[in-house]
XYZ file of C-alpha atoms in Angstrom:
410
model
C -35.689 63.728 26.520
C -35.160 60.796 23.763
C -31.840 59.495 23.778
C -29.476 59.673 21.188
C -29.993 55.807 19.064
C -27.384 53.213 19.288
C -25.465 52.273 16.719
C -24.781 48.353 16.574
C -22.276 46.200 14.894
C -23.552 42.983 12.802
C -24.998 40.423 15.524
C -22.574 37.388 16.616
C -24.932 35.187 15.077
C -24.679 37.512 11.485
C -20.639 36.936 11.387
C -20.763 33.684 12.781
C -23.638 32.353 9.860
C -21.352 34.688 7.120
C -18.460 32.549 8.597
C -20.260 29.175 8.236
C -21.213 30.336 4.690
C -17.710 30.928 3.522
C -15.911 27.602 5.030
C -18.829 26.143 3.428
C -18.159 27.515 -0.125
C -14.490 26.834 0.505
C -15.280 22.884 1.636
C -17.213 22.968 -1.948
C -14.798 23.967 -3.765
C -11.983 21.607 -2.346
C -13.669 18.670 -2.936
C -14.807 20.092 -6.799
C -11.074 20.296 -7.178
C -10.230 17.188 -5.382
C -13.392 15.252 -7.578
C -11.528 16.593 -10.949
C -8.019 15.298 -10.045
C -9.617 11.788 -9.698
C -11.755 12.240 -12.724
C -9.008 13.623 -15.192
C -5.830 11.261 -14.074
C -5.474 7.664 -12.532
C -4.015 7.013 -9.294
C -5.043 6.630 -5.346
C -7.706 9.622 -5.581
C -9.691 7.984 -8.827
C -9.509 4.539 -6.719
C -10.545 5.593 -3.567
C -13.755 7.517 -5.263
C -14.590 5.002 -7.451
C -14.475 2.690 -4.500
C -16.427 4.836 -2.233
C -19.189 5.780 -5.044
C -19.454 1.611 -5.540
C -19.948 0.603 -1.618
C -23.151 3.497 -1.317
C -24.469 1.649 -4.588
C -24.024 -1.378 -3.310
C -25.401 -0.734 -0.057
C -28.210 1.109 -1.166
C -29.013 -1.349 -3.651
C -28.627 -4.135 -0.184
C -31.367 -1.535 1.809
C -33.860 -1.102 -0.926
C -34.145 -5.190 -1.385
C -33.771 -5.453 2.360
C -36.457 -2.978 3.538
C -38.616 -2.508 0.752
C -38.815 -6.053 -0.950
C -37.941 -8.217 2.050
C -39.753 -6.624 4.363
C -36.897 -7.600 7.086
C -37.307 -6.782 10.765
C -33.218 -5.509 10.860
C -32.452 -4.427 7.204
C -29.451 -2.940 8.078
C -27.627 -6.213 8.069
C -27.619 -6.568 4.295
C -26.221 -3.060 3.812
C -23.443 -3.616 6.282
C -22.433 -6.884 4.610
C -22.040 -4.806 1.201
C -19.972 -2.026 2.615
C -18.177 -4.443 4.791
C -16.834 -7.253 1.890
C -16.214 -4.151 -0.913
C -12.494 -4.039 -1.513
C -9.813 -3.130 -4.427
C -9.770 -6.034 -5.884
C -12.993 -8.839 -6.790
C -10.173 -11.711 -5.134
C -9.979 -9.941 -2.075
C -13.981 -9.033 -2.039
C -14.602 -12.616 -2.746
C -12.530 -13.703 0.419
C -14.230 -11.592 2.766
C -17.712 -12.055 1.591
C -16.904 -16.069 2.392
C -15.101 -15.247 5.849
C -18.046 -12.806 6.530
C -20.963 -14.940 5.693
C -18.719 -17.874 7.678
C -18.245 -15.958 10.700
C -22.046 -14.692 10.958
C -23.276 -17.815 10.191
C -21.000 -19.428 13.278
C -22.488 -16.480 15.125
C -26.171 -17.503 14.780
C -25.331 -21.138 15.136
C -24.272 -20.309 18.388
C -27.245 -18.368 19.323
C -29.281 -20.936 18.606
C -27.806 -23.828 20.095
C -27.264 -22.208 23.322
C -30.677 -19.774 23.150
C -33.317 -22.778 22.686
C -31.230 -24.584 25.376
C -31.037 -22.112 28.045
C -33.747 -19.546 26.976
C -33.640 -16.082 26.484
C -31.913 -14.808 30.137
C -28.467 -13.328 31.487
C -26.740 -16.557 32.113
C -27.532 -17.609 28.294
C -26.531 -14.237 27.045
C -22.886 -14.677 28.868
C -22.322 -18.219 27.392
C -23.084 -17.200 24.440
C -20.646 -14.422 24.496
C -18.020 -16.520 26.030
C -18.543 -19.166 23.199
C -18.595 -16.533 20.621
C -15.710 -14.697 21.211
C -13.835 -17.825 22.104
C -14.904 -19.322 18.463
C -13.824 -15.665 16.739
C -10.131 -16.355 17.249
C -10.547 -19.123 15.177
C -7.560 -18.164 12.436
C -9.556 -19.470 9.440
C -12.010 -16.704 9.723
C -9.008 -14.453 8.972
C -9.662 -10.748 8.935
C -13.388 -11.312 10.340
C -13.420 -12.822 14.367
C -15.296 -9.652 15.783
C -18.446 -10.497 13.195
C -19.066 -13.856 15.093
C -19.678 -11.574 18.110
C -21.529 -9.225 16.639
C -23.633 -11.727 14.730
C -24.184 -13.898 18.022
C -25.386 -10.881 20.078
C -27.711 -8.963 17.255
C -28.971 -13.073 16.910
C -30.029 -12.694 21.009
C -31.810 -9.641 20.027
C -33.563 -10.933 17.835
C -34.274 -13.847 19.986
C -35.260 -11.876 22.986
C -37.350 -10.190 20.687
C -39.758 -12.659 18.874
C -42.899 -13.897 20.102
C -42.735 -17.803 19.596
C -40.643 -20.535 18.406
C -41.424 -20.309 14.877
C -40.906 -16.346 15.102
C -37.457 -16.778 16.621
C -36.327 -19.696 13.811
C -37.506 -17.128 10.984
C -35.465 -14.352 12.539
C -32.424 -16.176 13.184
C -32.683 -17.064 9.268
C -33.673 -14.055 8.259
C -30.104 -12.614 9.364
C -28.587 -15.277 7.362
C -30.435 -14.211 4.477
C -29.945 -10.527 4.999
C -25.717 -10.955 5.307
C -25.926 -13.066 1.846
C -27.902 -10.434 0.255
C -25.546 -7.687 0.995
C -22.808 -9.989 0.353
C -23.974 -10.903 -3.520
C -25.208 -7.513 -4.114
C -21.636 -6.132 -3.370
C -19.656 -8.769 -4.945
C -22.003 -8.022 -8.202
C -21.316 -4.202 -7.911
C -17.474 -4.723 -7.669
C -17.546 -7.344 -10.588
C -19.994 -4.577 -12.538
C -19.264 -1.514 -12.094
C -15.331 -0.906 -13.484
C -13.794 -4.356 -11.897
C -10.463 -3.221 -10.787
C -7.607 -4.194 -12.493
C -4.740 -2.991 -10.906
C -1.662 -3.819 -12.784
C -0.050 -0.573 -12.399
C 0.181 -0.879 -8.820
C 3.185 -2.736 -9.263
C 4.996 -0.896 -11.979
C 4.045 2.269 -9.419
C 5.059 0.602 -6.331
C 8.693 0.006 -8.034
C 9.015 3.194 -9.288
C 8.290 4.708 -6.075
C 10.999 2.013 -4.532
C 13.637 3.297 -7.385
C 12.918 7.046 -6.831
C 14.227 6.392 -2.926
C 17.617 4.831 -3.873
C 18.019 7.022 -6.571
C 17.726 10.250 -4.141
C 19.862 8.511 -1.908
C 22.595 7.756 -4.024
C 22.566 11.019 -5.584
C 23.295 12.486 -2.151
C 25.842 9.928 -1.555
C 27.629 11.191 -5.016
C 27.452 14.384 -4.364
C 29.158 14.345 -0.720
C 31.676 11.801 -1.499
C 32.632 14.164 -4.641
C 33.069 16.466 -2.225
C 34.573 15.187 0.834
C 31.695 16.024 2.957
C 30.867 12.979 5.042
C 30.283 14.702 8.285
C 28.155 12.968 10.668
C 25.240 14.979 10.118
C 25.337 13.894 6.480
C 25.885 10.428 7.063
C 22.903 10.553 9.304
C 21.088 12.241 6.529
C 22.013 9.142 4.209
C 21.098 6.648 6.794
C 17.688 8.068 6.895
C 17.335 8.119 3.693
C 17.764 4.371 3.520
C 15.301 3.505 6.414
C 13.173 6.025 3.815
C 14.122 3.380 1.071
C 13.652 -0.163 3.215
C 9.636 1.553 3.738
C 9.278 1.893 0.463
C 10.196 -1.341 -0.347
C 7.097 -2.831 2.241
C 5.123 -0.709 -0.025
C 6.189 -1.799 -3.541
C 5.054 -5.122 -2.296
C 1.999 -4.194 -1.227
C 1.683 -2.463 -4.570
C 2.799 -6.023 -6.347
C 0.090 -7.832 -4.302
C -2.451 -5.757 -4.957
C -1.907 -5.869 -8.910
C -1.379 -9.503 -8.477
C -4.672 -10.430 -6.428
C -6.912 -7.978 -8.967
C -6.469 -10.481 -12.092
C -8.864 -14.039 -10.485
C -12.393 -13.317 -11.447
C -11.716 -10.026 -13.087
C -13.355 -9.626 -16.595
C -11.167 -7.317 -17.872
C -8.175 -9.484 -17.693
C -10.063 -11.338 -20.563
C -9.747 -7.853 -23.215
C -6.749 -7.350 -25.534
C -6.186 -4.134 -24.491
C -4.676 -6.051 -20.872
C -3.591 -8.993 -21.799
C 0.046 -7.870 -21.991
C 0.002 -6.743 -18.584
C -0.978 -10.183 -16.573
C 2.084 -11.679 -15.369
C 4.201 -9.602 -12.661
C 7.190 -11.681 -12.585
C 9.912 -8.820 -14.020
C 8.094 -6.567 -11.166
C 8.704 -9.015 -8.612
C 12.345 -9.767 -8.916
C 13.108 -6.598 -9.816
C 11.605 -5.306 -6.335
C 13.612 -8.378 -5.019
C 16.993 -7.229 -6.458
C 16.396 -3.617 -5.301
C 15.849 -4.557 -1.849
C 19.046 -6.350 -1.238
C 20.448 -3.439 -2.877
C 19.079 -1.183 0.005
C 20.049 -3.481 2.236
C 23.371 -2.812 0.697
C 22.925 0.616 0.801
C 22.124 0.465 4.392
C 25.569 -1.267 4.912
C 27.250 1.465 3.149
C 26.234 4.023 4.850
C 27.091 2.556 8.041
C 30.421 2.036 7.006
C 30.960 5.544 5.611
C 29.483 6.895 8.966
C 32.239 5.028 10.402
C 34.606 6.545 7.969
C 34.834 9.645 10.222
C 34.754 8.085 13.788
C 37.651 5.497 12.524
C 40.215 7.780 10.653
C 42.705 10.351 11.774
C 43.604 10.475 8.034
C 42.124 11.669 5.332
C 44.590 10.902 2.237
C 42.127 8.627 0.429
C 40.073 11.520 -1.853
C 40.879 9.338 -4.866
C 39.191 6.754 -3.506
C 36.355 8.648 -2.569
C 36.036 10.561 -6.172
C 35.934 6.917 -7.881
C 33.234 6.206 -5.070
C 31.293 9.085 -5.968
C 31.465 8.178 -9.724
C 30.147 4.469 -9.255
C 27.728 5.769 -6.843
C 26.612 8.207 -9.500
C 26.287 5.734 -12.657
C 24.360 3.572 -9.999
C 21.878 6.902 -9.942
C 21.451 6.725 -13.437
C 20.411 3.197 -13.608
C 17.832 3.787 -10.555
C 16.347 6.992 -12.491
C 15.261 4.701 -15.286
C 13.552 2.109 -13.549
C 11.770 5.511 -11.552
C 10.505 6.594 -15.028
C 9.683 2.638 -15.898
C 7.158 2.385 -18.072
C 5.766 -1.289 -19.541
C 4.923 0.438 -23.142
C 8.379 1.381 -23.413
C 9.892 -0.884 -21.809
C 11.728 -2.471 -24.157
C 14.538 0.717 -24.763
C 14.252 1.254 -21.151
C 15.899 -2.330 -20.463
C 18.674 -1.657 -23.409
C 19.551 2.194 -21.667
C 19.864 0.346 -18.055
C 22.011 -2.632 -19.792
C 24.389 0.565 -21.244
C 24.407 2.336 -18.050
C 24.947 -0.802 -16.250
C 28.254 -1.426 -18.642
C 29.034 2.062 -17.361
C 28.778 1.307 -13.466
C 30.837 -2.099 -14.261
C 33.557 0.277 -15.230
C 33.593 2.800 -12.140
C 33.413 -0.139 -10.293
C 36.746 -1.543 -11.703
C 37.807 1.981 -11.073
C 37.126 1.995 -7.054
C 38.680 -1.444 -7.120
C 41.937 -0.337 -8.804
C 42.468 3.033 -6.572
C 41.735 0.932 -3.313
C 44.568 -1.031 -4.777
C 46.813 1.944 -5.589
C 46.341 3.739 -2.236
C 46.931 0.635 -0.251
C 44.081 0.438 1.490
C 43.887 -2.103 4.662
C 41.217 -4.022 3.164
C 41.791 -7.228 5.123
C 41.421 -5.267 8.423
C 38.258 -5.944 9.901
C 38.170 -2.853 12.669
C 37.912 -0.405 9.936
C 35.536 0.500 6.717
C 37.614 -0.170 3.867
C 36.667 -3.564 3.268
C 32.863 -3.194 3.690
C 33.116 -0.270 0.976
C 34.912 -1.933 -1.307
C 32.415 -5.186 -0.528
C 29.354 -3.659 -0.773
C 29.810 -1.804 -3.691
C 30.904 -5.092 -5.569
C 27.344 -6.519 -4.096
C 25.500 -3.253 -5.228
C 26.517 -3.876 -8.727
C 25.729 -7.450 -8.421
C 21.822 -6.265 -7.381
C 21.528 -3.603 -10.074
C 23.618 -5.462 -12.625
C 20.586 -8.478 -12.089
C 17.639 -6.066 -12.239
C 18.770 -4.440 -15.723
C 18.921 -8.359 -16.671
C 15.880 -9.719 -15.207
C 14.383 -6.460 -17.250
C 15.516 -7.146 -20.594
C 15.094 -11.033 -20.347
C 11.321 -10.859 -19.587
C 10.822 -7.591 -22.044
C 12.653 -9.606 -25.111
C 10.586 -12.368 -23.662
C-alpha cells in the first residue's frame, strides 16, 4: 500500500537564500542612492567618498610598490602609513605623515638600541616596551604615541626573525623605508587627486550656528507674544540654547577646517578661489554669535525665573515689546542662516536694515520697562537681567551685521 506523497513547503535554506537575495538588492540600491547624493551635490557625503575612494588609491598604489617592486618582507607597512596620514585637508595630511614617520622612526631606534644590546629574548622585549610606551607620551608626537609602540614591537619581529646581523639592519630599515613610501604616496594622492579646499566649511558651520538661535528665538517670540512661559517651555528654550552653544563647537571646527585646507593646496592658486581665502568675517562673526548665545542662555534663565519669582502677572506690555525685539533679532539670524559669500554683499545691507529695526524694539522694551515701573535695580528678581541682556544681544548682533558689511565693502 503506497502512501499518499507529502507535500513540502520551500526548504529553510530556499527562504533564507531568497531572504539574503533581497537585503542584498536592497543594500545595492541604498548605497546607488547614497553614491548619487554625493555625486550630484557638495557636502559631508561627496567628502567622505571622495576621501574614502583616495585612501584605497593611495594604499593600493603603497602595496603594489611595496610587494611587487620592493619586494619587502612586511609590505603592509607602506599601505598602513597611506591610509593612516590621509586626511581633509593636505595641512593636516602633511602633519601626520611627519608625526607618523617621527614616531616609527623613534620606534625602531629603540629596537635597535636595546635589541643588539640585549639580544633577541623576553627581558629585551619588556624594555623595549617599557621604553617605547614611555617615549609615546612624548606630546610632540601629537596625535601619533601608540605608532612608537607598534613600530618598536613589529621592529622585534622583525628582529627575532632575521638570520644575521646584516639581515636584521636591512629589516629594521626596510620598515623605515616602507612607512615613507606609504607616507609620500598618500601625501601625493591627497595633493593629486581633487586637493581639498574647504572654504565652505566655514560659511556652513555659521549658518548651521545661525539656524540654532534663529529657531530659538522664534520660539522665544512666539511664547512671550503669548504669555506662555510655563516651565515646560522655558525648559524647551533652555535646551534649545545648550542645542545652540554645540553648534557653536562645531562652526569652529567648520572654520578650522576651511582655514587649515588653504597651506600647500594648489587650488588656492586659481581665480575661480581666490576670493574665498581669508576667513576673518567668518571668524568674528562666529565670535559675536557665541556671546550672543551665551546671552541667550542668560535669558532664558531669567525668564524661567519669571514664573518661580512672580505672583503677578501685570507686565504683558513688557512681554509683547519682548517678543517684538526677540522677533526682529529672528530676522537678522535667518539671513546669516541663508549666508551666502556670492551674495553677500545685499545680505550685509538687509541685516544692517533689520538691525536698525531691532535698535528700535529695543528702545521699545526699554521705554515700557520704564512705564510699568519695573524693579530693575532689584537684584532677587529677573527684570534687570532681561532688560540687560537684551541691550547685550543687540550689542552681539548689532557687531556681526557690521563686521559683515565692513569686510564685504572691503
Amino acid at each position: 500500500m503506497s502512501a499518499d506523497p507529502v507535500v513540502v513547503g520551500p526548504l529553510p535554506y530556499e527562504n533564507s537564500e531568497w531572504e539574503f537575495g533581497a537585503r542584498d538588492v536592497e543594500w545595492m540600491r541604498t548605497c546607488k542612492a547614497w553614491l548619487n547624493r554625493a555625486w550630484k551635490a557638495p557636502g559631508h557625503k561627496r567628502n567622505t567618498a571622495l576621501l574614502v575612494g583616495k585612501s584605497a588609491l593611495a594604499a593600493t598604489l603603497a602595496w603594489w610598490i611595496a610587494y611587487d617592486v620592493l619586494h619587502a618582507a612586511s609590505p603592509a607597512f607602506a599601505p598602513f602609513s597611506a591610509v593612516l596620514i590621509m586626511n581633509a585637508t593636505i595641512y593636516e595630511s602633511v602633519w601626520r605623515a611627519l608625526r607618523y614617520t617621527a614616531a616609527v622612526i623613534v620606534g625602531v631606534a629603540v629596537q635597535a638600541a636595546v635589541g643588539f644590546v640585549a639580544g633577541p629574548d623576553l627581558i629585551a622585549f619588556a624594555l623595549v616596551a617599557v621604553i617605547a610606551v614611555c617615549v609615546g607620551r612624548w606630546s610632540e608626537l601629537g596625535g601619533q604615541p601608540s605608532q612608537v609602540a607598534t613600530a618598536a614591537f613589529f621592529a622585534f619581529s622583525t628582529y627575532v626573525t632575521a638570520a644575521g646581523t646584516e639581515q636584521r639592519v636591512s629589516g629594521l630599515g626596510q620598515i623605515v623605508v616602507l612607512v615613507l613610501v606609504g607616507c609620500g604616496l598618500g601625501l601625493l594622492v591627497n595633493l593629486c587627486v581633487a586637493p581639498p579646499l574647504r572654504y565652505r566649511g566655514a560659511e556652513h558651520g555659521l549658518q548651521a550656528l545661525a539656524a540654532e538661535v534663529e529657531a530659538l528665538l522664534d520660539d522665544m517670540a512666539d511664547g512671550l507674544c503669548t504669555g506662555d512661559i510655563a516651565a515646560d517651555r522655558a525648559r524647551q528654550w533652555r535646551t534649545a540654547g545648550e542645542s545652540a552653544q554645540r553648534a557653536v563647537a562645531q562652526a569652529r571646527a567648520g572654520l578650522r577646517t576651511a582655514e587649515d585646507s588653504l597651506p600647500f593646496n594648489p587650488r588656492r592658486l586659481l581665480p575661480a578661489h581666490r576670493g574665498h581665502l581669508t576667513f576673518d568675517r567668518y571668524r568674528q562673526s562666529v565670535d559675536a554669535l557665541e556671546r550672543a548665545v551665551y546671552q541667550l542662555g542668560s535669558l532664558t534663565r531669567s525668564l524661567e525665573r519669571w514664573r518661580e519669582a512672580e505672583n503677578t502677572y501685570s507686565y504683558a506690555p513688557t512681554l509683547r515689546a519682548y517678543a517684538n525685539f526677540a522677533a526682529s533679532l529672528r530676522g537678522i539670524a535667518h539671513v546669516i542662516a541663508a549666508l551666502e559669500a556670492d551674495t553677500l554683499t545685499e545680505q550685509a545691507e538687509e541685516m544692517c536694515r533689520l538691525a536698525t529695526t531691532a535698535q528700535v524694539a529695543l528702545h521699545t522694551v526699554l521705554t515700557v520697562a520704564h512705564d510699568d515701573a519695573l524693579p530693575l535695580s532689584d537684584a532677587s528678581r529677573p527684570y534687570g537681567v532681561l532688560v540687560v541682556e537684551a541691550t547685550r544681544l543687540m550689542e552681539e548682533f548689532q557687531n556681526t551685521c557690521d563686521v559683515l558689511r565692513t569686510t564685504t565693502d572691503a
